[in-house]
Each structure stands twice: as C-alpha cells, then as structure tokens.
C-alpha cells in the first residue's frame, strides 16, 4: 500500500494553508463530506494521495508546500485571493449606495468574485459605493446580504428607497418607530417607513493594499457605531 499522510497531519496541513474543508476538498477534487472523513481517521484513498502528489504537497513522507497555493491556482486557471484562498463567483444585482443618487441596478455587473469561504455563507454580493458606512465599509468593498424582509435592531440592512435606490443602513428602534442610521455621522437618521427591506449583512470582503479582510456570520453582522 502506498504511503499516505495521517488524518492529523492532513488536518494540520489544511490549516497551514488557511483553507476550509470545503476549499481543500475542491482542490483535491472531492466533496467536503468525503474529505471530512479523511480528517476523522478514515484512510485516505489512493486517488487523493495521487492528487496531493500532483499538487506538490506530498513527497511520500511529509506534507509540504503551503506557499505554492497561488501558483497551483494560476496553472489551473483558477482565481485566488491575496492569501491564496480559492475565489468563486456570487450573483450580484447592482451596487450598494451609501447615500442618495448612487444605487439602482447595474446591468453590466452580474457576478463578482469572493473567497470561497465567504461565498458559502450564501446571499447576494454588492459592491459598496458612497461613504455613509465608513469606516466599516468603504467604496469598492464587497458586501454579502441575505434576503430578509423584517427589521432587526442593530443589524446592517440593504434597503430600497421610495426612489428605487439601494442603500446600506443600520436598523434601529427609536421614539416608537424603526430608524435607518448611517455609521458616518455626516448622514442624518431617517425613518424606515416607505422603504423596502431587502436583506441583512452576512459578510464582507475588503482589500487594503496587500491585506485582505474576510468576515462572515450567517446570522447577521452587527457593525458597532
């Protein structure tokens, strides 16, 4: 029988690569459910060992090569993030406006690329414009929203105004009514009444120079004011 890495070694190596089980499973051309078994003392099959060797990760004795993930992706025609995580496309309807006069549907943009770990949260991607949610969300940041039509205090929502424009706001309750607030104090709070709630924020992907920030929570992200 061919030599193969142990389950513990495989798990440790995946974490060294900074990949989720689903991302590493995709790289090994299998499903997450199958890969999960390999980290649980289930013998790694020969085809998986061969794939590790093809990728340059397994030399027959040790797992190595965490720094070549981006090279692998490039040779296979795949996109990766700055940290080397695989990138996938998520649907997008338009650009999320931080203020009036920015939003509406962008017919030239149908999908955007985000790290696989973020895409697995589900939702629809938006490219942020405007400055009402700065410094948390800046123009060009990618935000993911999950459809939800009811207000939730403290959560960040994508709403459609009576003018059919989309905006990103923090939902609050004050003086007996729902209020939409901006993180930027230059924008005054406004009543929710008349606006359509589209969904709440579940994740974002930001790039600042050579650094990237990936945050997700399927239950909803709350941005502190």
PDB file of C-alpha atoms in Angstrom:
ATOM      1  CA  UNK A   1       0.000   0.000   0.000  1.00  0.00           C
ATOM      2  CA  UNK A   2       1.293   3.449  -0.882  1.00  0.00           C
ATOM      3  CA  UNK A   3       2.411   5.643   1.975  1.00  0.00           C
ATOM      4  CA  UNK A   4      -0.041   8.359   2.879  1.00  0.00           C
ATOM      5  CA  UNK A   5      -0.374  11.222   5.382  1.00  0.00           C
ATOM      6  CA  UNK A   6      -2.193  10.647   8.641  1.00  0.00           C
ATOM      7  CA  UNK A   7      -5.524  12.296   9.356  1.00  0.00           C
ATOM      8  CA  UNK A   8      -3.885  14.551  11.946  1.00  0.00           C
ATOM      9  CA  UNK A   9      -1.175  15.616   9.509  1.00  0.00           C
ATOM     10  CA  UNK A  10      -3.714  16.325   6.773  1.00  0.00           C
ATOM     11  CA  UNK A  11      -5.814  18.484   9.088  1.00  0.00           C
ATOM     12  CA  UNK A  12      -2.786  20.410  10.331  1.00  0.00           C
ATOM     13  CA  UNK A  13      -1.594  20.979   6.772  1.00  0.00           C
ATOM     14  CA  UNK A  14      -5.007  22.274   5.658  1.00  0.00           C
ATOM     15  CA  UNK A  15      -4.952  24.794   8.489  1.00  0.00           C
ATOM     16  CA  UNK A  16      -1.452  25.806   7.475  1.00  0.00           C
ATOM     17  CA  UNK A  17      -2.849  26.517   4.019  1.00  0.00           C
ATOM     18  CA  UNK A  18      -5.589  28.615   5.663  1.00  0.00           C
ATOM     19  CA  UNK A  19      -8.270  26.713   3.764  1.00  0.00           C
ATOM     20  CA  UNK A  20     -11.659  25.481   4.899  1.00  0.00           C
ATOM     21  CA  UNK A  21     -12.533  21.809   4.496  1.00  0.00           C
ATOM     22  CA  UNK A  22     -14.694  22.715   1.500  1.00  0.00           C
ATOM     23  CA  UNK A  23     -11.903  24.710  -0.152  1.00  0.00           C
ATOM     24  CA  UNK A  24      -9.326  21.956   0.322  1.00  0.00           C
ATOM     25  CA  UNK A  25     -11.844  19.338  -0.827  1.00  0.00           C
ATOM     26  CA  UNK A  26     -12.379  21.328  -4.010  1.00  0.00           C
ATOM     27  CA  UNK A  27      -8.631  21.450  -4.575  1.00  0.00           C
ATOM     28  CA  UNK A  28      -8.463  17.662  -4.098  1.00  0.00           C
ATOM     29  CA  UNK A  29     -11.411  17.206  -6.473  1.00  0.00           C
ATOM     30  CA  UNK A  30     -13.769  15.672  -3.933  1.00  0.00           C
ATOM     31  CA  UNK A  31     -16.714  16.706  -1.757  1.00  0.00           C
ATOM     32  CA  UNK A  32     -16.488  18.283   1.683  1.00  0.00           C
ATOM     33  CA  UNK A  33     -18.363  15.325   3.206  1.00  0.00           C
ATOM     34  CA  UNK A  34     -15.833  12.882   1.784  1.00  0.00           C
ATOM     35  CA  UNK A  35     -12.850  14.999   2.754  1.00  0.00           C
ATOM     36  CA  UNK A  36     -14.178  15.417   6.296  1.00  0.00           C
ATOM     37  CA  UNK A  37     -13.886  11.650   6.736  1.00  0.00           C
ATOM     38  CA  UNK A  38     -10.202  11.829   5.857  1.00  0.00           C
ATOM     39  CA  UNK A  39      -9.641  14.090   8.865  1.00  0.00           C
ATOM     40  CA  UNK A  40     -11.530  11.616  11.074  1.00  0.00           C
ATOM     41  CA  UNK A  41      -9.231   8.589  10.926  1.00  0.00           C
ATOM     42  CA  UNK A  42     -10.736   7.279   7.691  1.00  0.00           C
ATOM     43  CA  UNK A  43      -7.962   6.024   5.404  1.00  0.00           C
ATOM     44  CA  UNK A  44      -7.132   8.474   2.631  1.00  0.00           C
ATOM     45  CA  UNK A  45      -7.730   6.750  -0.741  1.00  0.00           C
ATOM     46  CA  UNK A  46      -5.017   6.336  -3.344  1.00  0.00           C
ATOM     47  CA  UNK A  47      -6.594   8.855  -5.724  1.00  0.00           C
ATOM     48  CA  UNK A  48      -6.423  11.550  -3.033  1.00  0.00           C
ATOM     49  CA  UNK A  49      -2.784  10.710  -2.302  1.00  0.00           C
ATOM     50  CA  UNK A  50      -2.037  10.938  -6.021  1.00  0.00           C
ATOM     51  CA  UNK A  51      -3.747  14.327  -6.188  1.00  0.00           C
ATOM     52  CA  UNK A  52      -1.651  15.576  -3.273  1.00  0.00           C
ATOM     53  CA  UNK A  53       1.450  14.413  -5.129  1.00  0.00           C
ATOM     54  CA  UNK A  54       0.320  16.082  -8.367  1.00  0.00           C
ATOM     55  CA  UNK A  55      -0.128  19.354  -6.482  1.00  0.00           C
ATOM     56  CA  UNK A  56       3.339  19.030  -4.993  1.00  0.00           C
ATOM     57  CA  UNK A  57       2.016  18.723  -1.437  1.00  0.00           C
ATOM     58  CA  UNK A  58       3.090  15.130  -0.727  1.00  0.00           C
ATOM     59  CA  UNK A  59       6.561  13.708  -1.321  1.00  0.00           C
ATOM     60  CA  UNK A  60       5.800  10.271   0.065  1.00  0.00           C
ATOM     61  CA  UNK A  61       6.903  11.169   3.576  1.00  0.00           C
ATOM     62  CA  UNK A  62       5.731  14.658   4.514  1.00  0.00           C
ATOM     63  CA  UNK A  63       3.180  17.284   3.531  1.00  0.00           C
ATOM     64  CA  UNK A  64       4.829  20.475   2.357  1.00  0.00           C
ATOM     65  CA  UNK A  65       4.480  23.455   0.032  1.00  0.00           C
ATOM     66  CA  UNK A  66       1.962  25.715   1.759  1.00  0.00           C
ATOM     67  CA  UNK A  67       3.421  28.663  -0.115  1.00  0.00           C
ATOM     68  CA  UNK A  68       2.559  27.387  -3.590  1.00  0.00           C
ATOM     69  CA  UNK A  69      -1.231  27.513  -3.401  1.00  0.00           C
ATOM     70  CA  UNK A  70      -1.417  30.602  -5.580  1.00  0.00           C
ATOM     71  CA  UNK A  71       0.920  29.010  -8.150  1.00  0.00           C
ATOM     72  CA  UNK A  72      -1.320  25.937  -8.323  1.00  0.00           C
ATOM     73  CA  UNK A  73      -4.383  28.081  -8.854  1.00  0.00           C
ATOM     74  CA  UNK A  74      -2.643  30.045 -11.592  1.00  0.00           C
ATOM     75  CA  UNK A  75      -1.561  26.943 -13.505  1.00  0.00           C
ATOM     76  CA  UNK A  76      -5.063  25.515 -13.246  1.00  0.00           C
ATOM     77  CA  UNK A  77      -6.669  28.737 -14.425  1.00  0.00           C
ATOM     78  CA  UNK A  78      -8.301  29.438 -11.061  1.00  0.00           C
ATOM     79  CA  UNK A  79      -8.548  32.691  -9.169  1.00  0.00           C
ATOM     80  CA  UNK A  80      -7.232  33.025  -5.641  1.00  0.00           C
ATOM     81  CA  UNK A  81      -7.357  35.744  -3.010  1.00  0.00           C
ATOM     82  CA  UNK A  82      -4.277  37.557  -1.707  1.00  0.00           C
ATOM     83  CA  UNK A  83      -3.952  34.872   0.972  1.00  0.00           C
ATOM     84  CA  UNK A  84      -4.154  32.102  -1.631  1.00  0.00           C
ATOM     85  CA  UNK A  85      -7.761  31.059  -0.949  1.00  0.00           C
ATOM     86  CA  UNK A  86      -9.792  29.921  -3.984  1.00  0.00           C
ATOM     87  CA  UNK A  87     -12.173  32.560  -5.356  1.00  0.00           C
ATOM     88  CA  UNK A  88     -15.653  31.832  -6.719  1.00  0.00           C
ATOM     89  CA  UNK A  89     -18.400  33.913  -8.297  1.00  0.00           C
ATOM     90  CA  UNK A  90     -21.543  35.018  -6.472  1.00  0.00           C
ATOM     91  CA  UNK A  91     -24.558  36.726  -8.083  1.00  0.00           C
ATOM     92  CA  UNK A  92     -24.878  40.487  -7.838  1.00  0.00           C
ATOM     93  CA  UNK A  93     -27.784  42.744  -8.758  1.00  0.00           C
ATOM     94  CA  UNK A  94     -26.196  46.164  -8.580  1.00  0.00           C
ATOM     95  CA  UNK A  95     -24.070  48.456  -6.465  1.00  0.00           C
ATOM     96  CA  UNK A  96     -24.996  49.264  -2.887  1.00  0.00           C
ATOM     97  CA  UNK A  97     -25.153  53.000  -2.369  1.00  0.00           C
ATOM     98  CA  UNK A  98     -24.095  54.702   0.826  1.00  0.00           C
ATOM     99  CA  UNK A  99     -26.295  57.661   0.051  1.00  0.00           C
ATOM    100  CA  UNK A 100     -28.812  59.082  -2.418  1.00  0.00           C
ATOM    101  CA  UNK A 101     -28.284  59.082  -6.148  1.00  0.00           C
ATOM    102  CA  UNK A 102     -25.860  56.159  -6.334  1.00  0.00           C
ATOM    103  CA  UNK A 103     -27.725  52.882  -6.462  1.00  0.00           C
ATOM    104  CA  UNK A 104     -30.144  51.070  -8.734  1.00  0.00           C
ATOM    105  CA  UNK A 105     -29.431  48.088 -10.932  1.00  0.00           C
ATOM    106  CA  UNK A 106     -26.080  47.795 -12.644  1.00  0.00           C
ATOM    107  CA  UNK A 107     -26.869  45.808 -15.776  1.00  0.00           C
ATOM    108  CA  UNK A 108     -23.182  45.411 -16.657  1.00  0.00           C
ATOM    109  CA  UNK A 109     -22.328  43.593 -13.421  1.00  0.00           C
ATOM    110  CA  UNK A 110     -23.930  40.165 -12.977  1.00  0.00           C
ATOM    111  CA  UNK A 111     -21.461  38.459 -10.641  1.00  0.00           C
ATOM    112  CA  UNK A 112     -18.404  39.210  -8.538  1.00  0.00           C
ATOM    113  CA  UNK A 113     -15.523  37.123  -7.211  1.00  0.00           C
ATOM    114  CA  UNK A 114     -15.188  36.442  -3.492  1.00  0.00           C
ATOM    115  CA  UNK A 115     -13.228  33.897  -1.410  1.00  0.00           C
ATOM    116  CA  UNK A 116     -14.940  30.518  -1.338  1.00  0.00           C
ATOM    117  CA  UNK A 117     -15.250  30.611   2.451  1.00  0.00           C
ATOM    118  CA  UNK A 118     -17.346  33.783   2.157  1.00  0.00           C
ATOM    119  CA  UNK A 119     -19.456  32.545  -0.745  1.00  0.00           C
ATOM    120  CA  UNK A 120     -20.505  29.523   1.320  1.00  0.00           C
ATOM    121  CA  UNK A 121     -22.426  31.883   3.594  1.00  0.00           C
ATOM    122  CA  UNK A 122     -24.898  32.352   0.758  1.00  0.00           C
ATOM    123  CA  UNK A 123     -26.519  35.632  -0.109  1.00  0.00           C
ATOM    124  CA  UNK A 124     -26.100  38.172  -2.881  1.00  0.00           C
ATOM    125  CA  UNK A 125     -22.994  40.272  -3.410  1.00  0.00           C
ATOM    126  CA  UNK A 126     -22.909  44.052  -3.644  1.00  0.00           C
ATOM    127  CA  UNK A 127     -20.125  46.478  -4.461  1.00  0.00           C
ATOM    128  CA  UNK A 128     -20.292  49.333  -1.970  1.00  0.00           C
ATOM    129  CA  UNK A 129     -20.306  52.945  -3.162  1.00  0.00           C
ATOM    130  CA  UNK A 130     -20.579  56.116  -1.116  1.00  0.00           C
ATOM    131  CA  UNK A 131     -19.349  56.860   2.377  1.00  0.00           C
ATOM    132  CA  UNK A 132     -22.307  56.602   4.741  1.00  0.00           C
ATOM    133  CA  UNK A 133     -20.986  53.359   6.278  1.00  0.00           C
ATOM    134  CA  UNK A 134     -17.359  54.417   6.580  1.00  0.00           C
ATOM    135  CA  UNK A 135     -15.042  53.446   8.107  1.00  0.00           C
ATOM    136  CA  UNK A 136     -16.576  49.935   8.298  1.00  0.00           C
ATOM    137  CA  UNK A 137     -17.493  49.735   4.610  1.00  0.00           C
ATOM    138  CA  UNK A 138     -15.632  51.764   2.018  1.00  0.00           C
ATOM    139  CA  UNK A 139     -16.277  52.248  -1.709  1.00  0.00           C
ATOM    140  CA  UNK A 140     -15.194  49.126  -3.577  1.00  0.00           C
ATOM    141  CA  UNK A 141     -15.730  46.748  -0.666  1.00  0.00           C
ATOM    142  CA  UNK A 142     -17.822  43.668  -1.413  1.00  0.00           C
ATOM    143  CA  UNK A 143     -20.725  43.037   0.950  1.00  0.00           C
ATOM    144  CA  UNK A 144     -22.981  39.971   1.077  1.00  0.00           C
ATOM    145  CA  UNK A 145     -26.631  40.238   2.083  1.00  0.00           C
ATOM    146  CA  UNK A 146     -29.136  37.509   2.913  1.00  0.00           C
ATOM    147  CA  UNK A 147     -32.754  38.107   1.953  1.00  0.00           C
ATOM    148  CA  UNK A 148     -34.788  39.120   4.993  1.00  0.00           C
ATOM    149  CA  UNK A 149     -37.860  41.336   4.920  1.00  0.00           C
ATOM    150  CA  UNK A 150     -38.304  42.103   8.620  1.00  0.00           C
ATOM    151  CA  UNK A 151     -36.268  44.679  10.597  1.00  0.00           C
ATOM    152  CA  UNK A 152     -33.771  43.519  13.230  1.00  0.00           C
ATOM    153  CA  UNK A 153     -32.399  46.094  15.600  1.00  0.00           C
ATOM    154  CA  UNK A 154     -28.667  46.663  15.381  1.00  0.00           C
ATOM    155  CA  UNK A 155     -28.176  44.742  12.150  1.00  0.00           C
ATOM    156  CA  UNK A 156     -26.992  46.285   8.895  1.00  0.00           C
ATOM    157  CA  UNK A 157     -29.553  46.129   6.101  1.00  0.00           C
ATOM    158  CA  UNK A 158     -29.794  46.739   2.400  1.00  0.00           C
ATOM    159  CA  UNK A 159     -32.952  48.759   1.747  1.00  0.00           C
ATOM    160  CA  UNK A 160     -34.637  50.138  -1.365  1.00  0.00           C
ATOM    161  CA  UNK A 161     -35.936  53.670  -1.071  1.00  0.00           C
ATOM    162  CA  UNK A 162     -39.140  55.098  -2.497  1.00  0.00           C
ATOM    163  CA  UNK A 163     -36.962  56.452  -5.331  1.00  0.00           C
ATOM    164  CA  UNK A 164     -35.923  52.870  -6.179  1.00  0.00           C
ATOM    165  CA  UNK A 165     -32.374  53.376  -4.934  1.00  0.00           C
ATOM    166  CA  UNK A 166     -30.485  50.860  -2.788  1.00  0.00           C
ATOM    167  CA  UNK A 167     -28.741  51.941   0.400  1.00  0.00           C
ATOM    168  CA  UNK A 168     -26.862  50.252   3.251  1.00  0.00           C
ATOM    169  CA  UNK A 169     -28.045  51.309   6.713  1.00  0.00           C
ATOM    170  CA  UNK A 170     -28.031  50.199  10.350  1.00  0.00           C
ATOM    171  CA  UNK A 171     -31.514  49.334  11.637  1.00  0.00           C
ATOM    172  CA  UNK A 172     -32.527  50.922  14.936  1.00  0.00           C
ATOM    173  CA  UNK A 173     -35.680  51.474  17.010  1.00  0.00           C
ATOM    174  CA  UNK A 174     -36.272  54.908  18.487  1.00  0.00           C
ATOM    175  CA  UNK A 175     -39.268  57.001  19.533  1.00  0.00           C
ATOM    176  CA  UNK A 176     -41.702  54.266  18.619  1.00  0.00           C
ATOM    177  CA  UNK A 177     -40.523  53.648  15.042  1.00  0.00           C
ATOM    178  CA  UNK A 178     -37.829  51.923  13.030  1.00  0.00           C
ATOM    179  CA  UNK A 179     -34.954  54.190  12.055  1.00  0.00           C
ATOM    180  CA  UNK A 180     -32.206  53.835   9.442  1.00  0.00           C
ATOM    181  CA  UNK A 181     -28.834  55.066  10.640  1.00  0.00           C
ATOM    182  CA  UNK A 182     -25.501  55.593   8.920  1.00  0.00           C
ATOM    183  CA  UNK A 183     -22.149  54.891  10.516  1.00  0.00           C
ATOM    184  CA  UNK A 184     -20.875  58.178   9.112  1.00  0.00           C
ATOM    185  CA  UNK A 185     -22.216  60.959  11.387  1.00  0.00           C
ATOM    186  CA  UNK A 186     -22.474  63.283   8.395  1.00  0.00           C
ATOM    187  CA  UNK A 187     -25.663  61.428   7.423  1.00  0.00           C
ATOM    188  CA  UNK A 188     -28.776  62.030   9.497  1.00  0.00           C
ATOM    189  CA  UNK A 189     -31.024  59.143  10.625  1.00  0.00           C
ATOM    190  CA  UNK A 190     -34.213  58.652   8.622  1.00  0.00           C
ATOM    191  CA  UNK A 191     -37.442  56.688   9.220  1.00  0.00           C
ATOM    192  CA  UNK A 192     -37.754  53.222   7.698  1.00  0.00           C
ATOM    193  CA  UNK A 193     -41.356  53.936   6.711  1.00  0.00           C
ATOM    194  CA  UNK A 194     -41.806  53.808   2.951  1.00  0.00           C
ATOM    195  CA  UNK A 195     -38.555  51.948   2.295  1.00  0.00           C
ATOM    196  CA  UNK A 196     -38.378  48.290   1.262  1.00  0.00           C
ATOM    197  CA  UNK A 197     -36.189  45.947   3.319  1.00  0.00           C
ATOM    198  CA  UNK A 198     -34.167  43.637   1.069  1.00  0.00           C
ATOM    199  CA  UNK A 199     -31.790  41.766   3.374  1.00  0.00           C
ATOM    200  CA  UNK A 200     -29.259  41.921   6.185  1.00  0.00           C
ATOM    201  CA  UNK A 201     -25.476  41.925   6.033  1.00  0.00           C
ATOM    202  CA  UNK A 202     -23.855  38.499   6.486  1.00  0.00           C
ATOM    203  CA  UNK A 203     -20.330  39.105   5.252  1.00  0.00           C
ATOM    204  CA  UNK A 204     -17.788  41.291   3.522  1.00  0.00           C
ATOM    205  CA  UNK A 205     -14.548  41.097   1.602  1.00  0.00           C
ATOM    206  CA  UNK A 206     -12.163  44.053   1.806  1.00  0.00           C
ATOM    207  CA  UNK A 207      -8.771  44.576   0.238  1.00  0.00           C
ATOM    208  CA  UNK A 208      -6.432  47.233   1.636  1.00  0.00           C
ATOM    209  CA  UNK A 209      -3.161  47.215  -0.278  1.00  0.00           C
ATOM    210  CA  UNK A 210      -1.625  43.785   0.298  1.00  0.00           C
ATOM    211  CA  UNK A 211      -4.018  42.925   3.136  1.00  0.00           C
ATOM    212  CA  UNK A 212      -7.456  41.377   2.916  1.00  0.00           C
ATOM    213  CA  UNK A 213     -10.263  41.138   5.438  1.00  0.00           C
ATOM    214  CA  UNK A 214     -12.896  38.404   5.215  1.00  0.00           C
ATOM    215  CA  UNK A 215     -15.702  38.382   7.770  1.00  0.00           C
ATOM    216  CA  UNK A 216     -18.925  36.374   7.713  1.00  0.00           C
ATOM    217  CA  UNK A 217     -21.766  35.391  10.012  1.00  0.00           C
ATOM    218  CA  UNK A 218     -24.868  33.700   8.536  1.00  0.00           C
ATOM    219  CA  UNK A 219     -26.868  35.026  11.500  1.00  0.00           C
ATOM    220  CA  UNK A 220     -26.035  38.605  10.539  1.00  0.00           C
ATOM    221  CA  UNK A 221     -23.213  41.046  11.204  1.00  0.00           C
ATOM    222  CA  UNK A 222     -23.675  43.931  13.608  1.00  0.00           C
ATOM    223  CA  UNK A 223     -21.461  46.965  12.991  1.00  0.00           C
ATOM    224  CA  UNK A 224     -20.773  48.960  16.137  1.00  0.00           C
ATOM    225  CA  UNK A 225     -21.451  52.682  15.909  1.00  0.00           C
TER     226      UNK A 225
END
